[in-house]
Amino acid sequence: MYTIGQVSEMFGLPTSTLRYYDKQGLFPGLERASGIRRFSDTELEALRVIECLKKAGMEIKDIRLFMEWCAEGPSTYPKRKAMFEERKAHMESEIANMNRALDMLKYKCWFYEQLSQGDNEAELRAMIPDGLPEEIKKAYENAHAR
Amino acid sequence: MYTIGQVSEMFGLPTSTLRYYDKQGLFPGLERASGIRRFSDTELEALRVIECLKKAGMEIKDIRLFMEWCAEGPSTYPKRKAMFEERKAHMESEIANMNRALDMLKYKCWFYEQLSQGDNEAELRAMIPDGLPEEIKKAYENAHAR
DNA sequence: GTAATACCTAAACCTGACTTTAGGTCAAGG
DNA sequence: CCTTGACCTAAAGTCAGGTTTAGGTATTAC
């Protein structure tokens, strides 16, 4: 059993954040001893899961839902699975978007590299897209960069 | 030359957003005719670039900086390049993080799939990580999933 | 001539995820 | 006894990136 200060130390999170998470219902079974929160292994486990779910871009209210489902028992397995499937699809499309943005950046880096080396901007633009070097062409096409 | 309403149509952005961008200094050379904004090809071009930069996770104030540099001319080529290099590095690490989160989700999906199919939770947890099937093992290791 | 549109501004409001503030309880140490 | 430190609460503040509102001008349509 740990106090909020100890958990704060262990996770490198301010106590205000832990109280905020509690208020948002992220620790459904959190006990108290005369008003003071007592974090058990269950809550430490929950916190680790919270950190993962946050990285996956989940909102607090969805994390609360998940925690409530966990507290409800095995009948909620399918719901939990569906939530993760939805998140997975979402992440996959996010990553695809980011890769497109990354291609745009690669193209921009190349473009400004040419200009920094003294190339003429009008001439450089004139060779787009047909005269582009191979390794940039792909980035250009994926990014539709300008 | 286009009015704000036409540009709104063309880009599928509310006029309020276009006015907001203008107020934030994203169109440094935007002209007006007796108070009314007149968007030229320069601004349409700027808007396309803005959409790209937003996808790359850039903040409005950095985009403004970039637009100001563009208006300043070729002397700012190296600055612009440096900005994109920094963004590129940032995006690459973001994508790596997201892939780790994605692995965690893959693992979670598999985990709840087993449970939904009637596996016993305690037994399932007991086989982690050594008894995991190959295709999940990698996701598990990358995600440090619980 | 008046009503509907399209434009303008400043300023208030919104959302999410926290953080900060102000004020209060309680136990241990000097 | 009284101060320090760790805990508690409710409520207000913060930040980004817009959106909404309230009020005003100018042109076109009937």
Tab-separated table of C-alpha atoms (C1' of nucleotides) in Angstrom:
chain	number	residue	atom	x	y	z
A	1	MET	CA	0.000	0.000	0.000
A	2	TYR	CA	1.317	3.400	-1.024
A	3	THR	CA	0.433	7.010	-0.393
A	4	ILE	CA	-0.156	9.421	-3.242
A	5	GLY	CA	3.288	10.940	-2.656
A	6	GLN	CA	5.012	7.572	-3.046
A	7	VAL	CA	3.126	6.763	-6.238
A	8	SER	CA	3.987	10.218	-7.546
A	9	GLU	CA	7.672	9.425	-6.969
A	10	MET	CA	7.424	5.966	-8.509
A	11	PHE	CA	5.742	7.130	-11.715
A	12	GLY	CA	7.238	10.587	-12.022
A	13	LEU	CA	3.753	12.102	-12.083
A	14	PRO	CA	2.668	15.101	-9.985
A	15	THR	CA	0.207	14.335	-7.188
A	16	SER	CA	-2.196	16.753	-8.847
A	17	THR	CA	-2.321	14.462	-11.878
A	18	LEU	CA	-2.998	11.394	-9.741
A	19	ARG	CA	-5.832	13.199	-7.923
A	20	TYR	CA	-7.150	14.329	-11.292
A	21	TYR	CA	-7.121	10.755	-12.617
A	22	ASP	CA	-8.919	9.582	-9.496
A	23	LYS	CA	-11.526	12.309	-9.887
A	24	GLN	CA	-12.018	11.231	-13.504
A	25	GLY	CA	-12.796	7.723	-12.278
A	26	LEU	CA	-9.616	6.012	-13.458
A	27	PHE	CA	-9.213	4.058	-10.200
A	28	PRO	CA	-12.687	2.572	-9.633
A	29	GLY	CA	-11.758	0.553	-6.551
A	30	LEU	CA	-9.328	2.955	-4.875
A	31	GLU	CA	-9.507	2.659	-1.085
A	32	ARG	CA	-9.196	5.376	1.503
A	33	ALA	CA	-8.175	5.308	5.158
A	34	SER	CA	-9.831	8.236	6.964
A	35	GLY	CA	-9.924	10.292	3.800
A	36	ILE	CA	-6.424	9.429	2.603
A	37	ARG	CA	-5.958	7.514	-0.639
A	38	ARG	CA	-4.283	4.116	-0.321
A	39	PHE	CA	-2.842	2.906	-3.642
A	40	SER	CA	-2.483	-0.865	-3.918
A	41	ASP	CA	-0.857	-3.009	-6.621
A	42	THR	CA	-4.167	-2.907	-8.461
A	43	GLU	CA	-3.821	0.864	-8.880
A	44	LEU	CA	-0.148	0.669	-9.859
A	45	GLU	CA	-1.158	-1.836	-12.520
A	46	ALA	CA	-3.952	0.494	-13.596
A	47	LEU	CA	-1.479	3.355	-13.864
A	48	ARG	CA	0.796	1.334	-16.132
A	49	VAL	CA	-2.162	0.532	-18.334
A	50	ILE	CA	-3.205	4.198	-18.321
A	51	GLU	CA	0.231	5.203	-19.566
A	52	CYS	CA	-0.067	2.726	-22.442
A	53	LEU	CA	-3.573	3.806	-23.362
A	54	LYS	CA	-2.598	7.457	-23.326
A	55	LYS	CA	0.232	6.717	-25.721
A	56	ALA	CA	-2.356	5.084	-27.950
A	57	GLY	CA	-4.173	8.418	-28.057
A	58	MET	CA	-7.121	7.413	-25.916
A	59	GLU	CA	-9.133	10.059	-24.108
A	60	ILE	CA	-9.584	10.027	-20.352
A	61	LYS	CA	-13.278	9.229	-20.637
A	62	ASP	CA	-12.539	6.150	-22.756
A	63	ILE	CA	-9.889	5.023	-20.321
A	64	ARG	CA	-12.434	5.397	-17.521
A	65	LEU	CA	-14.857	3.254	-19.484
A	66	PHE	CA	-12.179	0.607	-19.910
A	67	MET	CA	-11.354	0.664	-16.189
A	68	GLU	CA	-15.017	0.312	-15.326
A	69	TRP	CA	-15.305	-2.656	-17.677
A	70	CYS	CA	-12.273	-4.228	-16.030
A	71	ALA	CA	-13.943	-3.829	-12.656
A	72	GLU	CA	-17.141	-5.416	-14.012
A	73	GLY	CA	-15.479	-8.723	-14.821
A	74	PRO	CA	-15.294	-11.211	-17.717
A	75	SER	CA	-18.702	-10.303	-19.181
A	76	THR	CA	-17.062	-7.191	-20.630
A	77	TYR	CA	-14.214	-8.977	-22.465
A	78	PRO	CA	-15.839	-8.502	-25.892
A	79	LYS	CA	-16.425	-4.786	-25.260
A	80	ARG	CA	-12.822	-4.315	-24.226
A	81	LYS	CA	-11.639	-6.152	-27.290
A	82	ALA	CA	-13.843	-4.044	-29.552
A	83	MET	CA	-12.452	-0.881	-27.981
A	84	PHE	CA	-8.902	-1.986	-28.737
A	85	GLU	CA	-9.772	-3.043	-32.281
A	86	GLU	CA	-11.235	0.395	-32.928
A	87	ARG	CA	-8.139	2.050	-31.439
A	88	LYS	CA	-5.862	-0.156	-33.514
A	89	ALA	CA	-7.612	0.852	-36.737
A	90	HIS	CA	-7.460	4.479	-35.689
A	91	MET	CA	-3.734	4.277	-34.918
A	92	GLU	CA	-3.012	2.560	-38.197
A	93	SER	CA	-4.630	5.338	-40.185
A	94	GLU	CA	-2.897	7.952	-38.012
A	95	ILE	CA	0.456	6.366	-38.715
A	96	ALA	CA	-0.299	6.277	-42.434
A	97	ASN	CA	-1.141	9.999	-42.310
A	98	MET	CA	2.034	10.763	-40.441
A	99	ASN	CA	4.083	8.860	-42.977
A	100	ARG	CA	2.586	10.990	-45.698
A	101	ALA	CA	3.468	14.126	-43.743
A	102	LEU	CA	6.953	12.740	-43.254
A	103	ASP	CA	7.345	12.302	-47.007
A	104	MET	CA	6.324	15.912	-47.425
A	105	LEU	CA	9.007	16.933	-44.939
A	106	LYS	CA	11.629	14.839	-46.709
A	107	TYR	CA	10.721	16.555	-49.914
A	108	LYS	CA	10.845	20.000	-48.269
A	109	CYS	CA	14.243	19.255	-46.736
A	110	TRP	CA	15.596	18.271	-50.120
A	111	PHE	CA	14.045	21.323	-51.746
A	112	TYR	CA	15.569	23.781	-49.280
A	113	GLU	CA	18.851	21.934	-49.368
A	114	GLN	CA	19.028	22.688	-53.119
A	115	LEU	CA	18.102	26.309	-52.519
A	116	SER	CA	20.592	26.688	-49.658
A	117	GLN	CA	23.275	25.452	-52.020
A	118	GLY	CA	22.596	28.313	-54.372
A	119	ASP	CA	20.102	26.801	-56.803
A	120	ASN	CA	17.650	29.193	-58.354
A	121	GLU	CA	14.127	28.849	-56.968
A	122	ALA	CA	12.336	29.410	-60.278
A	123	GLU	CA	14.547	26.890	-62.079
A	124	LEU	CA	14.138	24.370	-59.292
A	125	ARG	CA	10.342	24.684	-59.352
A	126	ALA	CA	10.420	24.312	-63.131
A	127	MET	CA	11.954	20.842	-62.886
A	128	ILE	CA	9.118	19.644	-60.612
A	129	PRO	CA	7.937	16.950	-60.787
A	130	ASP	CA	9.505	15.402	-63.892
A	131	GLY	CA	13.139	16.271	-63.288
A	132	LEU	CA	13.218	15.173	-59.652
A	133	PRO	CA	15.877	12.679	-58.538
A	134	GLU	CA	14.537	9.188	-57.876
A	135	GLU	CA	14.761	9.154	-54.088
A	136	ILE	CA	12.815	12.409	-53.852
A	137	LYS	CA	10.268	11.500	-56.455
A	138	LYS	CA	8.634	8.935	-54.207
A	139	ALA	CA	8.413	11.373	-51.306
A	140	TYR	CA	7.038	13.987	-53.678
A	141	GLU	CA	4.355	11.681	-55.008
A	142	ASN	CA	3.303	10.445	-51.613
A	143	ALA	CA	3.208	13.924	-50.169
A	144	HIS	CA	1.831	15.881	-53.119
A	145	ALA	CA	4.242	18.443	-51.768
A	146	ARG	CA	4.578	21.895	-53.195
B	1	MET	CA	-8.612	36.806	-56.764
B	2	TYR	CA	-11.064	35.171	-54.389
B	3	THR	CA	-13.256	36.224	-51.496
B	4	ILE	CA	-13.074	34.502	-48.141
B	5	GLY	CA	-16.296	32.641	-48.938
B	6	GLN	CA	-14.900	31.209	-52.165
B	7	VAL	CA	-11.713	30.090	-50.463
B	8	SER	CA	-13.798	28.542	-47.703
B	9	GLU	CA	-15.658	26.513	-50.341
B	10	MET	CA	-12.493	25.515	-52.175
B	11	PHE	CA	-10.699	24.250	-49.083
B	12	GLY	CA	-13.648	23.059	-47.054
B	13	LEU	CA	-12.634	25.304	-44.173
B	14	PRO	CA	-15.050	27.598	-42.300
B	15	THR	CA	-14.535	31.310	-42.891
B	16	SER	CA	-13.934	31.681	-39.165
B	17	THR	CA	-10.855	29.492	-39.518
B	18	LEU	CA	-9.528	31.531	-42.435
B	19	ARG	CA	-9.995	34.756	-40.461
B	20	TYR	CA	-8.332	33.114	-37.489
B	21	TYR	CA	-5.333	32.093	-39.645
B	22	ASP	CA	-5.112	35.615	-41.007
B	23	LYS	CA	-5.208	37.058	-37.500
B	24	GLN	CA	-2.418	34.667	-36.522
B	25	GLY	CA	-0.285	36.104	-39.320
B	26	LEU	CA	-0.395	33.119	-41.667
B	27	PHE	CA	-0.971	35.303	-44.750
B	28	PRO	CA	1.686	38.025	-44.418
B	29	GLY	CA	0.946	39.734	-47.734
B	30	LEU	CA	-2.848	39.373	-47.848
B	31	GLU	CA	-4.449	42.322	-49.631
B	32	ARG	CA	-7.715	44.056	-48.876
B	33	ALA	CA	-10.078	46.095	-51.015
B	34	SER	CA	-11.966	48.546	-48.779
B	35	GLY	CA	-11.698	46.237	-45.790
B	36	ILE	CA	-12.490	43.021	-47.620
B	37	ARG	CA	-9.846	40.303	-47.912
B	38	ARG	CA	-8.728	39.426	-51.425
B	39	PHE	CA	-7.108	35.995	-51.594
B	40	SER	CA	-4.692	35.544	-54.511
B	41	ASP	CA	-2.867	32.439	-55.750
B	42	THR	CA	-0.148	33.265	-53.248
B	43	GLU	CA	-2.596	32.724	-50.397
B	44	LEU	CA	-4.070	29.555	-51.914
B	45	GLU	CA	-0.526	28.239	-52.168
B	46	ALA	CA	0.067	29.276	-48.562
B	47	LEU	CA	-3.069	27.439	-47.492
B	48	ARG	CA	-1.922	24.224	-49.169
B	49	VAL	CA	1.388	24.525	-47.368
B	50	ILE	CA	-0.416	25.243	-44.095
B	51	GLU	CA	-2.427	22.038	-44.467
B	52	CYS	CA	0.782	20.065	-44.970
B	53	LEU	CA	2.538	21.684	-42.035
B	54	LYS	CA	-0.411	21.086	-39.759
B	55	LYS	CA	-0.386	17.416	-40.687
B	56	ALA	CA	3.281	17.434	-39.722
B	57	GLY	CA	2.235	18.546	-36.244
B	58	MET	CA	3.499	22.100	-36.493
B	59	GLU	CA	2.037	24.783	-34.251
B	60	ILE	CA	0.438	27.911	-35.677
B	61	LYS	CA	3.212	30.126	-34.369
B	62	ASP	CA	5.865	28.054	-36.158
B	63	ILE	CA	3.860	28.128	-39.355
B	64	ARG	CA	3.664	31.910	-39.036
B	65	LEU	CA	7.434	32.026	-38.644
B	66	PHE	CA	7.814	29.949	-41.782
B	67	MET	CA	5.447	32.196	-43.731
B	68	GLU	CA	7.367	35.264	-42.577
B	69	TRP	CA	10.624	33.668	-43.703
B	70	CYS	CA	9.064	32.914	-47.080
B	71	ALA	CA	8.088	36.579	-47.390
B	72	GLU	CA	11.640	37.630	-46.460
B	73	GLY	CA	13.216	35.912	-49.440
B	74	PRO	CA	16.173	33.617	-50.212
B	75	SER	CA	18.273	34.745	-47.237
B	76	THR	CA	16.033	32.573	-45.048
B	77	TYR	CA	16.460	29.338	-47.051
B	78	PRO	CA	18.786	27.795	-44.437
B	79	LYS	CA	16.424	28.666	-41.580
B	80	ARG	CA	13.509	27.095	-43.412
B	81	LYS	CA	15.538	23.997	-44.113
B	82	ALA	CA	16.579	23.732	-40.465
B	83	MET	CA	12.949	24.013	-39.387
B	84	PHE	CA	11.980	21.115	-41.638
B	85	GLU	CA	14.936	18.996	-40.539
B	86	GLU	CA	13.900	19.464	-36.932
B	87	ARG	CA	10.291	18.592	-37.798
B	88	LYS	CA	11.401	15.524	-39.710
B	89	ALA	CA	13.364	14.210	-36.723
B	90	HIS	CA	10.409	14.945	-34.469
B	91	MET	CA	7.991	13.110	-36.766
B	92	GLU	CA	10.278	10.116	-37.034
B	93	SER	CA	10.389	9.694	-33.285
B	94	GLU	CA	6.626	10.260	-33.039
B	95	ILE	CA	6.026	7.538	-35.592
B	96	ALA	CA	8.312	5.189	-33.699
B	97	ASN	CA	6.337	5.880	-30.504
B	98	MET	CA	3.068	5.276	-32.263
B	99	ASN	CA	4.316	1.988	-33.628
B	100	ARG	CA	5.137	0.911	-30.102
B	101	ALA	CA	1.633	1.873	-28.980
B	102	LEU	CA	0.252	-0.013	-31.957
B	103	ASP	CA	2.137	-3.139	-30.890
B	104	MET	CA	0.598	-2.764	-27.475
B	105	LEU	CA	-2.853	-2.593	-29.065
B	106	LYS	CA	-2.172	-5.665	-31.213
B	107	TYR	CA	-1.186	-7.501	-28.096
B	108	LYS	CA	-4.310	-6.326	-26.243
B	109	CYS	CA	-6.530	-7.352	-29.143
B	110	TRP	CA	-5.041	-10.810	-29.134
B	111	PHE	CA	-5.325	-11.028	-25.350
B	112	TYR	CA	-9.015	-10.115	-25.278
B	113	GLU	CA	-9.678	-12.314	-28.277
B	114	GLN	CA	-8.440	-15.277	-26.211
B	115	LEU	CA	-10.558	-14.216	-23.245
B	116	SER	CA	-13.636	-13.623	-25.403
B	117	GLN	CA	-13.234	-17.164	-26.672
B	118	GLY	CA	-13.527	-18.495	-23.178
B	119	ASP	CA	-9.928	-18.768	-22.064
B	120	ASN	CA	-9.318	-18.381	-18.379
B	121	GLU	CA	-7.706	-15.049	-17.469
B	122	ALA	CA	-5.410	-16.396	-14.753
B	123	GLU	CA	-4.195	-19.212	-17.014
B	124	LEU	CA	-3.672	-16.853	-19.900
B	125	ARG	CA	-1.650	-14.448	-17.782
B	126	ALA	CA	0.422	-17.355	-16.496
B	127	MET	CA	1.636	-18.190	-20.007
B	128	ILE	CA	2.973	-14.636	-20.465
B	129	PRO	CA	5.506	-14.006	-21.850
B	130	ASP	CA	7.114	-17.396	-22.495
B	131	GLY	CA	4.156	-19.275	-23.879
B	132	LEU	CA	3.009	-16.570	-26.291
B	133	PRO	CA	2.553	-17.438	-29.964
B	134	GLU	CA	5.255	-16.101	-32.263
B	135	GLU	CA	3.309	-13.341	-33.995
B	136	ILE	CA	2.227	-11.880	-30.667
B	137	LYS	CA	5.573	-12.248	-28.987
B	138	LYS	CA	7.103	-9.485	-31.054
B	139	ALA	CA	4.218	-7.109	-30.323
B	140	TYR	CA	4.472	-8.026	-26.651
B	141	GLU	CA	8.170	-7.320	-26.515
B	142	ASN	CA	7.894	-4.029	-28.352
B	143	ALA	CA	4.988	-2.878	-26.282
B	144	HIS	CA	5.948	-4.169	-22.827
B	145	ALA	CA	2.225	-4.702	-22.662
B	146	ARG	CA	0.458	-5.923	-19.582
C	1	DG	C1'	-37.518	50.569	-49.085
C	2	DT	C1'	-36.553	46.724	-46.927
C	3	DA	C1'	-34.855	42.152	-46.508
C	4	DA	C1'	-31.483	38.758	-47.413
C	5	DT	C1'	-26.461	37.947	-48.159
C	6	DA	C1'	-21.717	38.317	-47.689
C	7	DC	C1'	-18.439	40.580	-45.623
C	8	DC	C1'	-16.111	42.875	-41.250
C	9	DT	C1'	-14.481	43.187	-35.923
C	10	DA	C1'	-13.709	42.298	-31.020
C	11	DA	C1'	-14.526	39.482	-27.523
C	12	DA	C1'	-16.441	35.608	-25.279
C	13	DC	C1'	-16.806	30.736	-25.325
C	14	DC	C1'	-15.355	25.717	-25.997
C	15	DT	C1'	-12.665	21.211	-25.230
C	16	DG	C1'	-9.175	18.265	-23.052
C	17	DA	C1'	-5.912	17.479	-19.840
C	18	DC	C1'	-3.967	19.196	-16.547
C	19	DT	C1'	-2.047	22.782	-12.931
C	20	DT	C1'	-2.572	26.237	-9.570
C	21	DT	C1'	-4.709	28.430	-5.797
C	22	DA	C1'	-6.938	28.983	-1.509
C	23	DG	C1'	-8.269	27.090	2.379
C	24	DG	C1'	-8.607	23.079	5.731
C	25	DT	C1'	-7.171	18.543	8.604
C	26	DC	C1'	-3.868	15.947	11.031
C	27	DA	C1'	0.495	13.875	13.003
C	28	DA	C1'	5.340	14.442	14.341
C	29	DG	C1'	9.328	17.361	15.964
C	30	DG	C1'	11.503	21.135	18.595
D	1	DC	C1'	2.344	25.249	21.735
D	2	DC	C1'	3.248	25.929	17.336
D	3	DT	C1'	5.357	25.077	13.018
D	4	DT	C1'	6.391	21.975	9.250
D	5	DG	C1'	5.027	18.666	5.948
D	6	DA	C1'	1.902	15.443	3.784
D	7	DC	C1'	-2.455	14.834	2.905
D	8	DC	C1'	-7.407	16.635	1.515
D	9	DT	C1'	-11.162	19.608	-1.371
D	10	DA	C1'	-13.431	22.697	-4.671
D	11	DA	C1'	-12.816	25.963	-7.882
D	12	DA	C1'	-10.361	28.773	-10.917
D	13	DG	C1'	-6.652	29.191	-14.315
D	14	DT	C1'	-3.851	27.646	-18.522
D	15	DC	C1'	-2.927	26.410	-23.326
D	16	DA	C1'	-3.964	25.496	-28.325
D	17	DG	C1'	-6.752	25.893	-31.877
D	18	DG	C1'	-10.500	27.110	-33.125
D	19	DT	C1'	-15.913	28.515	-32.938
D	20	DT	C1'	-19.641	31.385	-31.590
D	21	DT	C1'	-21.800	35.629	-30.612
D	22	DA	C1'	-23.076	40.311	-30.970
D	23	DG	C1'	-23.050	44.124	-33.470
D	24	DG	C1'	-21.879	46.761	-37.781
D	25	DT	C1'	-21.331	47.808	-43.126
D	26	DA	C1'	-22.269	47.199	-47.994
D	27	DT	C1'	-24.355	45.149	-51.978
D	28	DT	C1'	-27.948	42.827	-54.397
D	29	DA	C1'	-32.979	41.126	-55.008
D	30	DC	C1'	-37.744	41.783	-54.869
